[in-house]
XYZ file of C-alpha atoms in Angstrom:
204
model
C 44.177 0.167 -46.722
C 43.434 -3.335 -47.962
C 45.012 -2.687 -51.346
C 48.187 -1.528 -49.153
C 48.014 -4.814 -47.024
C 47.705 -6.904 -50.273
C 50.679 -5.416 -51.906
C 52.671 -5.940 -48.517
C 51.772 -9.503 -48.907
C 52.905 -9.769 -52.465
C 56.162 -7.759 -51.446
C 56.982 -10.339 -48.471
C 56.208 -13.611 -50.488
C 58.711 -12.526 -52.939
C 61.512 -10.706 -51.070
C 61.836 -13.344 -48.217
C 62.616 -16.381 -50.315
C 63.347 -15.261 -54.058
C 66.951 -14.803 -54.210
C 68.370 -18.285 -54.036
C 65.300 -19.669 -56.010
C 65.542 -17.333 -58.800
C 69.233 -17.824 -59.096
C 68.651 -21.612 -59.705
C 65.377 -21.203 -62.024
C 63.782 -18.786 -64.550
C 60.648 -19.354 -62.671
C 60.029 -19.063 -58.834
C 56.496 -20.093 -57.093
C 55.305 -19.792 -53.640
C 51.932 -20.324 -51.872
C 51.197 -18.958 -48.558
C 48.682 -18.419 -45.941
C 48.623 -17.000 -42.357
C 48.244 -13.864 -40.276
C 49.715 -10.410 -40.600
C 49.807 -6.965 -39.021
C 50.838 -3.562 -40.295
C 51.099 -0.142 -38.675
C 52.154 3.011 -40.122
C 53.691 5.941 -38.153
C 54.529 9.583 -39.000
C 55.590 12.783 -37.036
C 56.929 15.937 -37.649
C 58.976 17.429 -34.857
C 58.636 20.859 -33.146
C 60.878 22.842 -35.785
C 58.522 21.685 -38.441
C 61.419 20.493 -40.538
C 62.337 16.776 -39.128
C 59.866 14.055 -40.527
C 60.189 10.460 -39.040
C 58.035 7.638 -40.855
C 58.001 4.196 -39.343
C 56.576 0.875 -40.967
C 56.113 -1.946 -38.657
C 54.802 -5.114 -39.792
C 54.707 -8.944 -38.567
C 54.022 -12.168 -40.008
C 53.004 -15.597 -38.740
C 52.361 -17.372 -41.911
C 52.903 -20.954 -43.477
C 54.840 -20.897 -46.976
C 54.814 -24.076 -49.525
C 57.848 -23.030 -51.917
C 57.699 -26.165 -54.066
C 58.270 -28.373 -51.279
C 56.952 -29.218 -47.782
C 55.232 -26.379 -46.005
C 57.278 -24.499 -43.790
C 56.161 -22.195 -40.824
C 57.742 -18.616 -40.866
C 57.450 -15.916 -38.282
C 59.132 -12.259 -38.746
C 58.897 -8.959 -37.619
C 60.011 -6.007 -39.870
C 60.692 -2.332 -39.183
C 61.390 0.499 -41.636
C 62.519 3.861 -40.203
C 63.035 7.091 -42.538
C 64.089 10.374 -41.015
C 64.052 13.348 -43.393
C 64.998 16.929 -42.728
C 62.434 18.528 -45.280
C 64.131 22.069 -44.676
C 67.425 20.924 -45.651
C 66.142 18.318 -48.273
C 68.468 15.776 -46.571
C 67.830 12.153 -45.445
C 69.132 11.624 -42.140
C 68.330 8.098 -41.439
C 67.177 5.175 -43.839
C 66.818 1.854 -41.851
C 65.740 -1.635 -42.228
C 65.850 -4.506 -39.709
C 64.088 -7.716 -39.595
C 63.891 -10.739 -36.947
C 62.120 -13.721 -35.628
C 60.011 -11.963 -33.142
C 60.501 -12.835 -29.352
C 56.825 -12.353 -28.891
C 53.872 -11.930 -31.592
C 50.299 -12.771 -30.742
C 47.353 -12.162 -32.880
C 43.948 -12.972 -31.827
C 42.126 -13.467 -34.807
C 41.170 -9.950 -36.364
C 40.365 -8.639 -32.769
C 43.832 -7.753 -31.714
C 47.534 -8.215 -31.957
C 50.718 -7.497 -29.832
C 54.454 -7.478 -31.132
C 57.211 -7.223 -28.513
C 60.585 -7.901 -29.646
C 64.344 -6.391 -30.196
C 65.634 -5.897 -34.034
C 68.917 -4.917 -35.296
C 68.683 -2.071 -37.919
C 70.942 -1.168 -40.785
C 70.974 2.551 -41.516
C 71.806 2.871 -45.232
C 72.602 6.452 -44.762
C 75.379 6.212 -42.140
C 76.308 2.583 -42.905
C 76.014 1.734 -39.252
C 73.753 -0.515 -37.229
C 71.494 0.061 -34.210
C 69.007 -1.814 -32.276
C 65.336 -1.011 -31.493
C 63.090 -2.310 -29.100
C 59.473 -2.607 -30.529
C 56.443 -2.876 -28.410
C 52.998 -2.302 -30.321
C 49.517 -3.038 -29.976
C 46.679 -3.446 -32.748
C 43.068 -3.193 -31.976
C 40.625 -3.980 -34.640
C 37.812 -1.513 -35.513
C 34.787 -1.570 -37.883
C 34.016 -4.769 -39.561
C 36.054 -7.203 -41.259
C 35.885 -7.483 -45.161
C 36.916 -10.210 -47.348
C 39.218 -9.424 -50.350
C 40.127 -11.513 -53.448
C 42.912 -9.882 -55.656
C 44.511 -11.306 -58.857
C 47.007 -8.911 -60.279
C 49.920 -9.078 -62.826
C 53.042 -6.560 -62.486
C 55.985 -6.186 -65.260
C 59.129 -4.805 -64.244
C 62.456 -4.572 -65.937
C 63.759 -8.515 -65.723
C 60.656 -9.877 -64.521
C 56.909 -10.431 -64.323
C 55.100 -10.826 -61.178
C 51.570 -12.584 -60.981
C 49.891 -12.716 -57.606
C 46.640 -13.991 -56.191
C 45.141 -13.532 -52.617
C 42.181 -14.288 -50.785
C 41.811 -13.133 -47.205
C 39.855 -11.279 -44.577
C 41.020 -7.859 -43.662
C 40.040 -5.309 -40.775
C 41.279 -1.765 -39.915
C 42.558 -1.113 -36.677
C 44.176 1.193 -34.380
C 47.791 0.934 -33.280
C 50.173 2.384 -31.163
C 53.212 1.874 -28.873
C 56.919 2.421 -28.980
C 59.923 1.758 -31.437
C 63.041 3.104 -29.415
C 66.694 2.799 -29.813
C 67.039 3.580 -26.257
C 67.119 7.502 -26.703
C 64.507 8.306 -29.116
C 61.104 6.854 -29.585
C 60.490 6.872 -32.970
C 56.648 6.288 -32.626
C 55.472 8.916 -30.049
C 51.931 9.091 -31.875
C 49.323 6.526 -32.726
C 49.593 5.031 -36.095
C 48.046 6.968 -38.819
C 46.878 3.716 -40.483
C 46.958 0.130 -39.357
C 45.427 -3.442 -40.015
C 44.999 -6.800 -39.268
C 44.683 -9.560 -42.044
C 44.136 -13.370 -42.256
C 45.035 -14.677 -45.690
C 43.381 -17.968 -46.644
C 45.396 -18.518 -49.608
C 47.888 -16.535 -51.617
C 50.197 -17.433 -54.493
C 52.859 -15.586 -56.023
C 54.954 -16.481 -59.347
C 57.992 -14.900 -60.420
C 59.004 -15.062 -64.148
C 62.518 -14.013 -65.220
C 62.259 -12.319 -68.658
């Protein structure tokens, strides 16, 4: 699970600011620190055919992108609904927003309450979900240091991360007003405090 969180931090550090930065330069660098939570939900309906996967994470962090530090708070939700019997994707939606209320008490607990506008890539339409999720830390926190390089077509990504992570339970609702996409507790969840992280992206 810690590796999943580390991968998430790297993805966030790249996805949020890279588009304008890489357009202007062949090298993009950012450093960051802060608090992160993530919860993964999965369920299959009574027919045994419709599987729903939901990924919820929230960030309260400080970035330094070749300039003065900037504080960033963001909540992100992915929703994927697949008819396994018909091999058809019914919903593939993504949304992000500055959260109305995100509170993290060190690595002990966290709460996220906000509304997020989602875009469904299957139907090409938008809808809004109300998110209310609570995390509770379990087990002992552990410190993890990570250094990795990833090569993909067109760029090289170099990342370093030093943080403390704790597994957690998580539960709550992600609802469009008709359907609660997360009726079951999360099958995996975590809280993290990243002391320092760096991401460098080099265009090739």
